[in-house]
Amino acid sequence: MERNSKPAGAEDASRNLPTKPENENEGNQLHSEDRDEVEAQAAAQWSLAAKMQQVKNYLWNPEKREFLGRSGQSWSLILVFYLIFYAFLAGMFALCMYTMLLTISPYIPTYRDRVNPPGVMIRPYTYSFAFNFNASERSTWISYVDSLHHFLQAYNDSIQDEKNVNCTPGQYFIQEGAEDKEKKACQFKRSFLGNCSGLDDLTFGYSTGQPCVLLKMNRIVGFHPGNGEPVKVNCHVQKGNKSDLKSMDFYPETGTFDLSYYPYYGKLTHVNYTSPLVAVHFTEVKKNRAVGVECQLKGRNIQNNITNDRFVGRVLFTLNIGG
Amino acid sequence: MGKKKSEVYSVEVNGIKDIETTNEGDGKEKYRGLKDHLGHKKDHQKELKKELDLDDHKLNAKELEDKYGTNIIRGLTSTKAAEILARDGPNALSPPKETSEIIKFLKQMVGGFSILLWAGAVLCWIAFGIQFAKDKSASMDNVYLGFVLALVVIFTGIFAYYQEAKSTNIIASFSKMIPRQALVIRDGEKKEIPAGQLVVGDIVEIKGGDQIPADIRILASHGCKVDNSSLTGESEAQSRSCDFTHENPLETKNIGFYSTTCLEGTATGMVINTGDRTIIGRIASLASGVGNEKTPIAIEIEHFVHIVAGVAVSIGVIFFIIAVSMKYPVLESIIFLIGIIVANVPEGLLAAVTVSLSLTAKRMAKKNCLVKNLEAVETLGSTSIICSDKTGTLTQNRMTVAHLWFDNQIYQADTSEDQEAQIFDQSSATWASLSKIVTLCNRAEFRPGQETVPIMKKIVVGDASETALLKFSEVIMGDIMETRKRNRKVAEIPFNSTNKFQLSIHETDDPNDKRFLLVMKGAPERILEKCSTIMINGQEQPLNESSAEAFQTAYMELGGLGERVLGFCHLYLPEDEFPDTYPFDVETMNFPTSDLCFVGLLSLIDPPRSTVPDAVTKCRSAGIKVIMVTGDHPITAKAIAKSVGIISANSETVEDIAKRLNVPVEQVNKRDAKAAVVNGMELKEMSQEQLDEVLINHTEIVFARTSPQQKLIIVEGCQRQDAVVAVTGDGVNDSPALKKADIGIAMGIAGSDAAKNAADMVLLDDNFASIVTGVEEGRLIFDNLKKTIAFTLTKNIAELCPFLIFIIAGIPLPIGTITILFIDLGTDIIPSIALAYEKAESDIMNRKPRHKKKDRLVNQQLALYSYLHIGILQSLGAFLAYFTVYTEQGFRPTRLIFLRSEWEDGNINDLEDSYGQEWTRYQRKYLEWIGYTSFFVAIMVQQIADLIIRKTRRNSIFQQGLFRNKVIWIGIASQIIIALILSYGFGSITAMNFTTLRVQYWFVAIPYAIVIWLYDEFRKLLIRRYPGSWWDKNMYY
């Protein structure tokens, strides 16, 4: 390499020119450094461009007519292979599922251990189990009322009379016979709910600040609640002053789920089954404050104290009645 | 004796010219290379330039005293020394810059998949933040998941860091040096101080056996010889005197270099450079400046991480978009995204890879390959070129008698490590005479007190050649010291460079023979000059034309083998002229030194290790090119190369062809020559392209007379051919090349610390054959890592599909994020490590090294087969288990479709199933966990099948043997036990989302496990049956 003529190198060289030969190297060094830098930049650009080109080529290689590194023929071969392979797998899976379903009765679920003990739900359906309304403002409670009317449609006396049979209360309505034989359902008439039936008071007491809440025990196929003794409903203030909830009425008056509605035989055979209800009429609730209410089921094979599940054997909701 | 010249012993037939020229020219060039190369690295150039500034060798004592403010007689004063010490720092090489531990740790925290998981964790917290802002009672699930993800990253990071640190510690403890002492004159007194305390201007004394404590200018010397091999690679001992003999500081005789050893004699010198400013220090720092190349396995793992991360992110984003366009809230979509990422990332894989590598490292350490850098374990396996140093690696690094010539015949001596089988004909009377000369005309002695040590391991005082002769004769004739005692020495002329011979006169051990025996050895032509007769079969015969010619032929032949030839002659002095009492005077030489009787020749060489030829053959059949790179002379290098098979018996160099055809070298087509011997001088003249051409065209290459920088150039040249280059070396001069190589292999016994520091691997037994073991282990681990990765990737699909179907078909979530982590970091860990113990499927040493850019660790076939074949099969099996659980509990598959929003609504506590039963939210949740558990168990069961099929890639399981790898069964047992513990042990801990499972659900996926196994056997069968077919190309990974 020749001596660099760049100012820095030259200056440096001239300063020490007479004696030290290694200054030549200094010059060379600067030179080579500059060059390296340029080269490095060029290389970086080049490699980026090359990478882009590589990607492009990979996507579509016009020379070999390849898409994603495979030619048309190769693609069709591989697609045919996967088609056959997956068709085979799908067939095998379908066969497995079919076999599995064959082993399972459509009338009675194989296991009922997870759905037992039964949960409890309330109607009307509310978001987050809070009844916030003002008795004097219709708009605040009309949705509850509509919900209840809708829900109780199936319990209309006419429908019940037409579809279901009248059963002897106080004993399980056990129906013998083949699994697939259609089972009869017992009548649960709307009128059983008295003041909460929505027949006399179309507003279910909401317009007077004495709301009705319907309790429904979750259905479980073949479950005999209470073991011969009807399950009873009991409501109280969950936390706080007991006097917040002075009085309430239950409909049917016993406040129980009658044994005759059980056992449940499943959707397929117990077609017209309507879940029995217990209506709670909160006739005197402290107004203008949130009153936490817990309604519990009490019965022999009923649990109402499972920590993780607040809906097994009990239901919690708040009543916040204004006005 | 002090002026003994080293060249005397060197090959003088046609080697002499080479030596002369190289000594003249090469010396400068060798070190000029330091500058030329790496020119762009400013620091180094500056440092190296300083080297040329060194002119202390030109100064006389007075000037030196002035320059360093010292006194040659009294030394420095203590105060002054302390001052300089404070200024210059201690006389020690600063250790190579270590990345700080915290940086290393943080690197583990963000490397690999960690970034993805961190992103997942942060997304979790953000999601929770948003939820919390909306609703103060938001579930903490996302916070927990975030913490779990963070913990996963931190734990795997700590684990990898620990593994890394553990393997680094081995080497750290190994390379610890014992502090050396130096004898220094200070305040006019001799003192022993630690070598680290030396400063410039100190006057030090060295004696035979010492390591030179700093760069010193020799002021006085008494027969001082040094071994500069750690600096130049030449094993030749070099004399040191106070004379300025060469412009180049590295060639002049009056400078001794730090860390070289003084072999014999004594010398006094002035310290002129200490610590990092010494020549060795500069080369060492040059090495640390050479960038460490990424190991091939690191590149492969990075490639694999990119693939998996790419798949994870793209699937995540695609489904995020799908989820959003399906009107899922953004927040939920983010949570889906996290799930997809977690499902896609094999969290435990990198840890498993690290463990597999460290297991192999351990195995290799047992076989004397100590791996400093875990990733280097595999590098040897992909090595395609080994650049091996000659001295010490290929050879035993000690002179040994290789051939004898007497009675007009060349005999071969045993040069193996123990030399037990000396089988040449020892019956001739000539041998009796020759052996006597060899025994008597020798100043080397065994150090006393080594009676129990085998001869070859005894420590000898004396130079390399005499040591060789001493051991040679000791092996054949037994107690030499006793023989010498019986033949009392009466006079002696030690070797010197003017005489080029060594002579001694002895009484004979025959009591009836009162004659004296004069024995002489030296440069063969000098010895022959002094002879008038030659001994043939014990009879003295006049030395005529024909016997002189026979001598010449033998001399040329042995010289041509690169051996150092010595001539031996003797003379019985007539009793009448030289009576008992004759006063021999070595000064006046009052005895005859001509008309002697020539007895024979002995030739010495540093012989190859006996295991090397076999190892070289193995390398060759494994497709690895072995290149010899040495600082030694071309002839010696070529001879050794031939004897170890680096140049095979029937291949020729250009020069050989020229010689055979009797044409000038230029006329030979270079491509005809398989072998090439390239001199450092030629290499210097070569352009990059020419070097490439040499490397491509010749399969058998020897580089001789190379400098450290040229080694570096050669390594780079090889790397330009896309080769993975292994470099072996022991000297400081090798360290830059060791660093530059893809894998640097240092010698554990002979290696200098600088070399060991620069290397990735240390051969504890200095044995080239250990490299072959390393290659084998490296290849095996590459294959096994492939299996591990294939095993681990498979279940990712089974983890991912649930999420996709959950999003698209709205079924309750089949497997939770935490459960996935329990597969990735629980059941799958031990099995994936167990695959590292798998034996090779075929002879891995008979195939070519993998191509760095074509044979990837994770290739398309592996990914497709794992993801789209076995992975899909696994998903189906797992879904079968999932649907079975739900159906048996009352939710038939048809009911599950699009049930998701109701299913997950906490306010719906009377959700109807297919039978009309009503479920509370918690009951559904519990059912979901049963689903998780069953899905988990199904994956686990199928992963057992996956583990078994991954044992082989081509062979049938039965060919490989189901029980040969016992660790696999430990892995399977661990899978089952962990799953049992999770299901039955923690069934009640809801945070873990595991429930106890009915016994039959453990068996649902077994048919699929069997299908997986059958399908893979079918795949392997077709691959074996139809090699090269479409199936082979697409299905062999």
PDB file of N, CA and C in Angstrom, chain B residues 746-816:
ATOM      1  N   ALA B 746      -7.164 -26.529  22.966  1.00  0.00           N
ATOM      2  CA  ALA B 746      -5.839 -26.322  23.538  1.00  0.00           C
ATOM      3  C   ALA B 746      -5.376 -27.610  24.197  1.00  0.00           C
ATOM      4  N   MET B 747      -4.096 -27.733  24.312  1.00  0.00           N
ATOM      5  CA  MET B 747      -3.521 -28.908  24.945  1.00  0.00           C
ATOM      6  C   MET B 747      -3.459 -28.676  26.449  1.00  0.00           C
ATOM      7  N   GLY B 748      -3.905 -29.652  27.194  1.00  0.00           N
ATOM      8  CA  GLY B 748      -3.994 -29.474  28.636  1.00  0.00           C
ATOM      9  C   GLY B 748      -2.662 -29.574  29.337  1.00  0.00           C
ATOM     10  N   ILE B 749      -1.774 -30.418  28.832  1.00  0.00           N
ATOM     11  CA  ILE B 749      -0.504 -30.618  29.523  1.00  0.00           C
ATOM     12  C   ILE B 749       0.532 -29.633  28.991  1.00  0.00           C
ATOM     13  N   ALA B 750       0.697 -29.645  27.666  1.00  0.00           N
ATOM     14  CA  ALA B 750       1.736 -28.802  27.094  1.00  0.00           C
ATOM     15  C   ALA B 750       1.247 -27.381  26.881  1.00  0.00           C
ATOM     16  N   GLY B 751      -0.049 -27.193  26.898  1.00  0.00           N
ATOM     17  CA  GLY B 751      -0.608 -25.905  26.503  1.00  0.00           C
ATOM     18  C   GLY B 751      -0.250 -24.776  27.442  1.00  0.00           C
ATOM     19  N   SER B 752      -0.033 -23.618  26.870  1.00  0.00           N
ATOM     20  CA  SER B 752       0.208 -22.443  27.686  1.00  0.00           C
ATOM     21  C   SER B 752      -1.143 -21.914  28.159  1.00  0.00           C
ATOM     22  N   ASP B 753      -1.093 -21.101  29.196  1.00  0.00           N
ATOM     23  CA  ASP B 753      -2.355 -20.575  29.728  1.00  0.00           C
ATOM     24  C   ASP B 753      -3.058 -19.711  28.706  1.00  0.00           C
ATOM     25  N   ALA B 754      -2.255 -18.992  27.919  1.00  0.00           N
ATOM     26  CA  ALA B 754      -2.872 -18.141  26.907  1.00  0.00           C
ATOM     27  C   ALA B 754      -3.669 -18.978  25.929  1.00  0.00           C
ATOM     28  N   ALA B 755      -3.107 -20.111  25.541  1.00  0.00           N
ATOM     29  CA  ALA B 755      -3.815 -20.984  24.610  1.00  0.00           C
ATOM     30  C   ALA B 755      -5.077 -21.532  25.255  1.00  0.00           C
ATOM     31  N   LYS B 756      -4.947 -21.932  26.515  1.00  0.00           N
ATOM     32  CA  LYS B 756      -6.120 -22.497  27.192  1.00  0.00           C
ATOM     33  C   LYS B 756      -7.208 -21.449  27.359  1.00  0.00           C
ATOM     34  N   ASN B 757      -6.778 -20.228  27.613  1.00  0.00           N
ATOM     35  CA  ASN B 757      -7.763 -19.156  27.755  1.00  0.00           C
ATOM     36  C   ASN B 757      -8.511 -18.906  26.468  1.00  0.00           C
ATOM     37  N   ALA B 758      -7.776 -18.997  25.363  1.00  0.00           N
ATOM     38  CA  ALA B 758      -8.388 -18.679  24.083  1.00  0.00           C
ATOM     39  C   ALA B 758      -9.241 -19.826  23.563  1.00  0.00           C
ATOM     40  N   ALA B 759      -8.987 -21.012  24.064  1.00  0.00           N
ATOM     41  CA  ALA B 759      -9.639 -22.187  23.487  1.00  0.00           C
ATOM     42  C   ALA B 759     -11.043 -22.390  24.038  1.00  0.00           C
ATOM     43  N   ASP B 760     -11.828 -23.187  23.295  1.00  0.00           N
ATOM     44  CA  ASP B 760     -13.155 -23.568  23.767  1.00  0.00           C
ATOM     45  C   ASP B 760     -13.107 -24.931  24.427  1.00  0.00           C
ATOM     46  N   MET B 761     -12.043 -25.628  24.152  1.00  0.00           N
ATOM     47  CA  MET B 761     -11.959 -26.992  24.629  1.00  0.00           C
ATOM     48  C   MET B 761     -10.503 -27.291  24.977  1.00  0.00           C
ATOM     49  N   VAL B 762     -10.304 -28.096  25.987  1.00  0.00           N
ATOM     50  CA  VAL B 762      -8.941 -28.439  26.381  1.00  0.00           C
ATOM     51  C   VAL B 762      -8.816 -29.960  26.344  1.00  0.00           C
ATOM     52  N   LEU B 763      -7.802 -30.435  25.650  1.00  0.00           N
ATOM     53  CA  LEU B 763      -7.555 -31.877  25.633  1.00  0.00           C
ATOM     54  C   LEU B 763      -6.655 -32.207  26.809  1.00  0.00           C
ATOM     55  N   LEU B 764      -7.207 -32.886  27.783  1.00  0.00           N
ATOM     56  CA  LEU B 764      -6.457 -33.100  29.015  1.00  0.00           C
ATOM     57  C   LEU B 764      -5.244 -33.991  28.783  1.00  0.00           C
ATOM     58  N   ASP B 765      -5.324 -34.893  27.794  1.00  0.00           N
ATOM     59  CA  ASP B 765      -4.198 -35.785  27.583  1.00  0.00           C
ATOM     60  C   ASP B 765      -3.370 -35.387  26.363  1.00  0.00           C
ATOM     61  N   ASP B 766      -3.605 -34.205  25.849  1.00  0.00           N
ATOM     62  CA  ASP B 766      -2.849 -33.691  24.698  1.00  0.00           C
ATOM     63  C   ASP B 766      -2.923 -34.625  23.499  1.00  0.00           C
ATOM     64  N   ASN B 767      -3.913 -35.448  23.464  1.00  0.00           N
ATOM     65  CA  ASN B 767      -3.912 -36.505  22.460  1.00  0.00           C
ATOM     66  C   ASN B 767      -4.885 -36.201  21.338  1.00  0.00           C
ATOM     67  N   PHE B 768      -4.366 -36.186  20.145  1.00  0.00           N
ATOM     68  CA  PHE B 768      -5.186 -35.879  18.983  1.00  0.00           C
ATOM     69  C   PHE B 768      -6.368 -36.847  18.882  1.00  0.00           C
ATOM     70  N   ALA B 769      -6.141 -38.075  19.321  1.00  0.00           N
ATOM     71  CA  ALA B 769      -7.191 -39.085  19.216  1.00  0.00           C
ATOM     72  C   ALA B 769      -8.427 -38.690  20.024  1.00  0.00           C
ATOM     73  N   SER B 770      -8.219 -37.915  21.083  1.00  0.00           N
ATOM     74  CA  SER B 770      -9.370 -37.482  21.883  1.00  0.00           C
ATOM     75  C   SER B 770     -10.305 -36.615  21.051  1.00  0.00           C
ATOM     76  N   ILE B 771      -9.746 -35.952  20.061  1.00  0.00           N
ATOM     77  CA  ILE B 771     -10.587 -35.112  19.208  1.00  0.00           C
ATOM     78  C   ILE B 771     -11.615 -35.969  18.494  1.00  0.00           C
ATOM     79  N   VAL B 772     -11.191 -37.134  18.078  1.00  0.00           N
ATOM     80  CA  VAL B 772     -12.111 -38.022  17.364  1.00  0.00           C
ATOM     81  C   VAL B 772     -13.292 -38.387  18.258  1.00  0.00           C
ATOM     82  N   THR B 773     -12.984 -38.685  19.514  1.00  0.00           N
ATOM     83  CA  THR B 773     -14.058 -38.943  20.466  1.00  0.00           C
ATOM     84  C   THR B 773     -14.985 -37.746  20.532  1.00  0.00           C
ATOM     85  N   GLY B 774     -14.356 -36.579  20.568  1.00  0.00           N
ATOM     86  CA  GLY B 774     -15.137 -35.350  20.635  1.00  0.00           C
ATOM     87  C   GLY B 774     -16.049 -35.192  19.433  1.00  0.00           C
ATOM     88  N   VAL B 775     -15.505 -35.501  18.264  1.00  0.00           N
ATOM     89  CA  VAL B 775     -16.302 -35.393  17.041  1.00  0.00           C
ATOM     90  C   VAL B 775     -17.503 -36.320  17.131  1.00  0.00           C
ATOM     91  N   GLU B 776     -17.245 -37.517  17.594  1.00  0.00           N
ATOM     92  CA  GLU B 776     -18.306 -38.504  17.686  1.00  0.00           C
ATOM     93  C   GLU B 776     -19.399 -38.033  18.637  1.00  0.00           C
ATOM     94  N   GLU B 777     -18.979 -37.566  19.797  1.00  0.00           N
ATOM     95  CA  GLU B 777     -19.949 -37.081  20.777  1.00  0.00           C
ATOM     96  C   GLU B 777     -20.723 -35.886  20.221  1.00  0.00           C
ATOM     97  N   GLY B 778     -19.981 -35.031  19.532  1.00  0.00           N
ATOM     98  CA  GLY B 778     -20.609 -33.836  18.975  1.00  0.00           C
ATOM     99  C   GLY B 778     -21.673 -34.189  17.956  1.00  0.00           C
ATOM    100  N   ARG B 779     -21.370 -35.149  17.103  1.00  0.00           N
ATOM    101  CA  ARG B 779     -22.348 -35.541  16.092  1.00  0.00           C
ATOM    102  C   ARG B 779     -23.555 -36.198  16.722  1.00  0.00           C
ATOM    103  N   LEU B 780     -23.257 -37.013  17.736  1.00  0.00           N
ATOM    104  CA  LEU B 780     -24.348 -37.712  18.410  1.00  0.00           C
ATOM    105  C   LEU B 780     -25.283 -36.710  19.065  1.00  0.00           C
ATOM    106  N   ILE B 781     -24.696 -35.699  19.707  1.00  0.00           N
ATOM    107  CA  ILE B 781     -25.552 -34.764  20.419  1.00  0.00           C
ATOM    108  C   ILE B 781     -26.372 -33.947  19.425  1.00  0.00           C
ATOM    109  N   PHE B 782     -25.818 -33.698  18.265  1.00  0.00           N
ATOM    110  CA  PHE B 782     -26.589 -32.964  17.250  1.00  0.00           C
ATOM    111  C   PHE B 782     -27.810 -33.785  16.836  1.00  0.00           C
ATOM    112  N   ASP B 783     -27.576 -35.053  16.552  1.00  0.00           N
ATOM    113  CA  ASP B 783     -28.690 -35.934  16.199  1.00  0.00           C
ATOM    114  C   ASP B 783     -29.704 -35.998  17.328  1.00  0.00           C
ATOM    115  N   ASN B 784     -29.178 -36.114  18.542  1.00  0.00           N
ATOM    116  CA  ASN B 784     -30.079 -36.284  19.678  1.00  0.00           C
ATOM    117  C   ASN B 784     -30.834 -35.006  19.997  1.00  0.00           C
ATOM    118  N   LEU B 785     -30.193 -33.872  19.761  1.00  0.00           N
ATOM    119  CA  LEU B 785     -30.911 -32.617  19.981  1.00  0.00           C
ATOM    120  C   LEU B 785     -32.059 -32.488  18.997  1.00  0.00           C
ATOM    121  N   LYS B 786     -31.822 -32.966  17.791  1.00  0.00           N
ATOM    122  CA  LYS B 786     -32.883 -32.989  16.794  1.00  0.00           C
ATOM    123  C   LYS B 786     -34.068 -33.763  17.337  1.00  0.00           C
ATOM    124  N   LYS B 787     -33.760 -34.911  17.922  1.00  0.00           N
ATOM    125  CA  LYS B 787     -34.811 -35.750  18.478  1.00  0.00           C
ATOM    126  C   LYS B 787     -35.503 -35.041  19.628  1.00  0.00           C
ATOM    127  N   THR B 788     -34.695 -34.431  20.486  1.00  0.00           N
ATOM    128  CA  THR B 788     -35.271 -33.714  21.620  1.00  0.00           C
ATOM    129  C   THR B 788     -36.214 -32.626  21.139  1.00  0.00           C
ATOM    130  N   ILE B 789     -35.757 -31.886  20.145  1.00  0.00           N
ATOM    131  CA  ILE B 789     -36.575 -30.767  19.676  1.00  0.00           C
ATOM    132  C   ILE B 789     -37.836 -31.289  19.003  1.00  0.00           C
ATOM    133  N   ALA B 790     -37.686 -32.342  18.204  1.00  0.00           N
ATOM    134  CA  ALA B 790     -38.859 -32.908  17.548  1.00  0.00           C
ATOM    135  C   ALA B 790     -39.862 -33.375  18.600  1.00  0.00           C
ATOM    136  N   PHE B 791     -39.351 -34.009  19.641  1.00  0.00           N
ATOM    137  CA  PHE B 791     -40.216 -34.485  20.719  1.00  0.00           C
ATOM    138  C   PHE B 791     -40.955 -33.318  21.365  1.00  0.00           C
ATOM    139  N   THR B 792     -40.207 -32.266  21.623  1.00  0.00           N
ATOM    140  CA  THR B 792     -40.784 -31.150  22.368  1.00  0.00           C
ATOM    141  C   THR B 792     -41.758 -30.336  21.525  1.00  0.00           C
ATOM    142  N   LEU B 793     -41.431 -30.188  20.248  1.00  0.00           N
ATOM    143  CA  LEU B 793     -42.291 -29.358  19.400  1.00  0.00           C
ATOM    144  C   LEU B 793     -43.644 -30.016  19.159  1.00  0.00           C
ATOM    145  N   THR B 794     -43.653 -31.336  19.116  1.00  0.00           N
ATOM    146  CA  THR B 794     -44.866 -32.055  18.760  1.00  0.00           C
ATOM    147  C   THR B 794     -46.070 -31.618  19.585  1.00  0.00           C
ATOM    148  N   LYS B 795     -45.885 -31.632  20.892  1.00  0.00           N
ATOM    149  CA  LYS B 795     -47.046 -31.377  21.748  1.00  0.00           C
ATOM    150  C   LYS B 795     -47.478 -29.908  21.713  1.00  0.00           C
ATOM    151  N   ASN B 796     -46.666 -29.058  21.127  1.00  0.00           N
ATOM    152  CA  ASN B 796     -47.083 -27.666  21.002  1.00  0.00           C
ATOM    153  C   ASN B 796     -48.374 -27.540  20.226  1.00  0.00           C
ATOM    154  N   ILE B 797     -48.535 -28.394  19.230  1.00  0.00           N
ATOM    155  CA  ILE B 797     -49.753 -28.358  18.437  1.00  0.00           C
ATOM    156  C   ILE B 797     -50.926 -28.804  19.287  1.00  0.00           C
ATOM    157  N   ALA B 798     -50.686 -29.853  20.073  1.00  0.00           N
ATOM    158  CA  ALA B 798     -51.755 -30.335  20.941  1.00  0.00           C
ATOM    159  C   ALA B 798     -52.091 -29.304  22.009  1.00  0.00           C
ATOM    160  N   GLU B 799     -51.164 -28.395  22.263  1.00  0.00           N
ATOM    161  CA  GLU B 799     -51.446 -27.340  23.234  1.00  0.00           C
ATOM    162  C   GLU B 799     -52.096 -26.135  22.565  1.00  0.00           C
ATOM    163  N   LEU B 800     -51.780 -26.016  21.291  1.00  0.00           N
ATOM    164  CA  LEU B 800     -52.247 -24.831  20.559  1.00  0.00           C
ATOM    165  C   LEU B 800     -53.658 -25.023  20.028  1.00  0.00           C
ATOM    166  N   CYS B 801     -53.935 -26.219  19.461  1.00  0.00           N
ATOM    167  CA  CYS B 801     -55.249 -26.489  18.861  1.00  0.00           C
ATOM    168  C   CYS B 801     -56.405 -26.143  19.797  1.00  0.00           C
ATOM    169  N   PRO B 802     -56.317 -26.541  21.079  1.00  0.00           N
ATOM    170  CA  PRO B 802     -57.425 -26.202  21.971  1.00  0.00           C
ATOM    171  C   PRO B 802     -57.774 -24.719  21.936  1.00  0.00           C
ATOM    172  N   PHE B 803     -56.743 -23.894  21.917  1.00  0.00           N
ATOM    173  CA  PHE B 803     -57.001 -22.460  21.915  1.00  0.00           C
ATOM    174  C   PHE B 803     -57.701 -22.030  20.643  1.00  0.00           C
ATOM    175  N   LEU B 804     -57.207 -22.579  19.540  1.00  0.00           N
ATOM    176  CA  LEU B 804     -57.763 -22.167  18.256  1.00  0.00           C
ATOM    177  C   LEU B 804     -59.225 -22.591  18.169  1.00  0.00           C
ATOM    178  N   ILE B 805     -59.490 -23.825  18.584  1.00  0.00           N
ATOM    179  CA  ILE B 805     -60.866 -24.316  18.489  1.00  0.00           C
ATOM    180  C   ILE B 805     -61.741 -23.612  19.508  1.00  0.00           C
ATOM    181  N   PHE B 806     -61.170 -23.318  20.643  1.00  0.00           N
ATOM    182  CA  PHE B 806     -61.859 -22.556  21.678  1.00  0.00           C
ATOM    183  C   PHE B 806     -62.321 -21.202  21.123  1.00  0.00           C
ATOM    184  N   ILE B 807     -61.412 -20.568  20.370  1.00  0.00           N
ATOM    185  CA  ILE B 807     -61.757 -19.257  19.823  1.00  0.00           C
ATOM    186  C   ILE B 807     -62.784 -19.399  18.702  1.00  0.00           C
ATOM    187  N   ILE B 808     -62.543 -20.351  17.830  1.00  0.00           N
ATOM    188  CA  ILE B 808     -63.369 -20.430  16.629  1.00  0.00           C
ATOM    189  C   ILE B 808     -64.707 -21.105  16.897  1.00  0.00           C
ATOM    190  N   ALA B 809     -64.684 -22.243  17.625  1.00  0.00           N
ATOM    191  CA  ALA B 809     -65.917 -22.996  17.803  1.00  0.00           C
ATOM    192  C   ALA B 809     -66.583 -22.704  19.142  1.00  0.00           C
ATOM    193  N   GLY B 810     -65.930 -21.900  19.961  1.00  0.00           N
ATOM    194  CA  GLY B 810     -66.568 -21.484  21.200  1.00  0.00           C
ATOM    195  C   GLY B 810     -66.822 -22.591  22.198  1.00  0.00           C
ATOM    196  N   ILE B 811     -66.014 -23.630  22.180  1.00  0.00           N
ATOM    197  CA  ILE B 811     -66.183 -24.688  23.172  1.00  0.00           C
ATOM    198  C   ILE B 811     -65.496 -24.259  24.462  1.00  0.00           C
ATOM    199  N   PRO B 812     -65.896 -24.857  25.593  1.00  0.00           N
ATOM    200  CA  PRO B 812     -65.168 -24.540  26.820  1.00  0.00           C
ATOM    201  C   PRO B 812     -63.684 -24.860  26.629  1.00  0.00           C
ATOM    202  N   LEU B 813     -62.839 -24.059  27.261  1.00  0.00           N
ATOM    203  CA  LEU B 813     -61.395 -24.190  27.041  1.00  0.00           C
ATOM    204  C   LEU B 813     -60.919 -25.601  27.401  1.00  0.00           C
ATOM    205  N   PRO B 814     -60.310 -26.319  26.431  1.00  0.00           N
ATOM    206  CA  PRO B 814     -59.880 -27.698  26.727  1.00  0.00           C
ATOM    207  C   PRO B 814     -58.662 -27.786  27.632  1.00  0.00           C
ATOM    208  N   ILE B 815     -57.747 -26.825  27.555  1.00  0.00           N
ATOM    209  CA  ILE B 815     -56.568 -26.916  28.427  1.00  0.00           C
ATOM    210  C   ILE B 815     -56.119 -25.515  28.798  1.00  0.00           C
ATOM    211  N   GLY B 816     -55.812 -25.354  30.065  1.00  0.00           N
ATOM    212  CA  GLY B 816     -55.464 -24.025  30.566  1.00  0.00           C
ATOM    213  C   GLY B 816     -53.989 -23.712  30.391  1.00  0.00           C
TER     214      GLY B 816
END
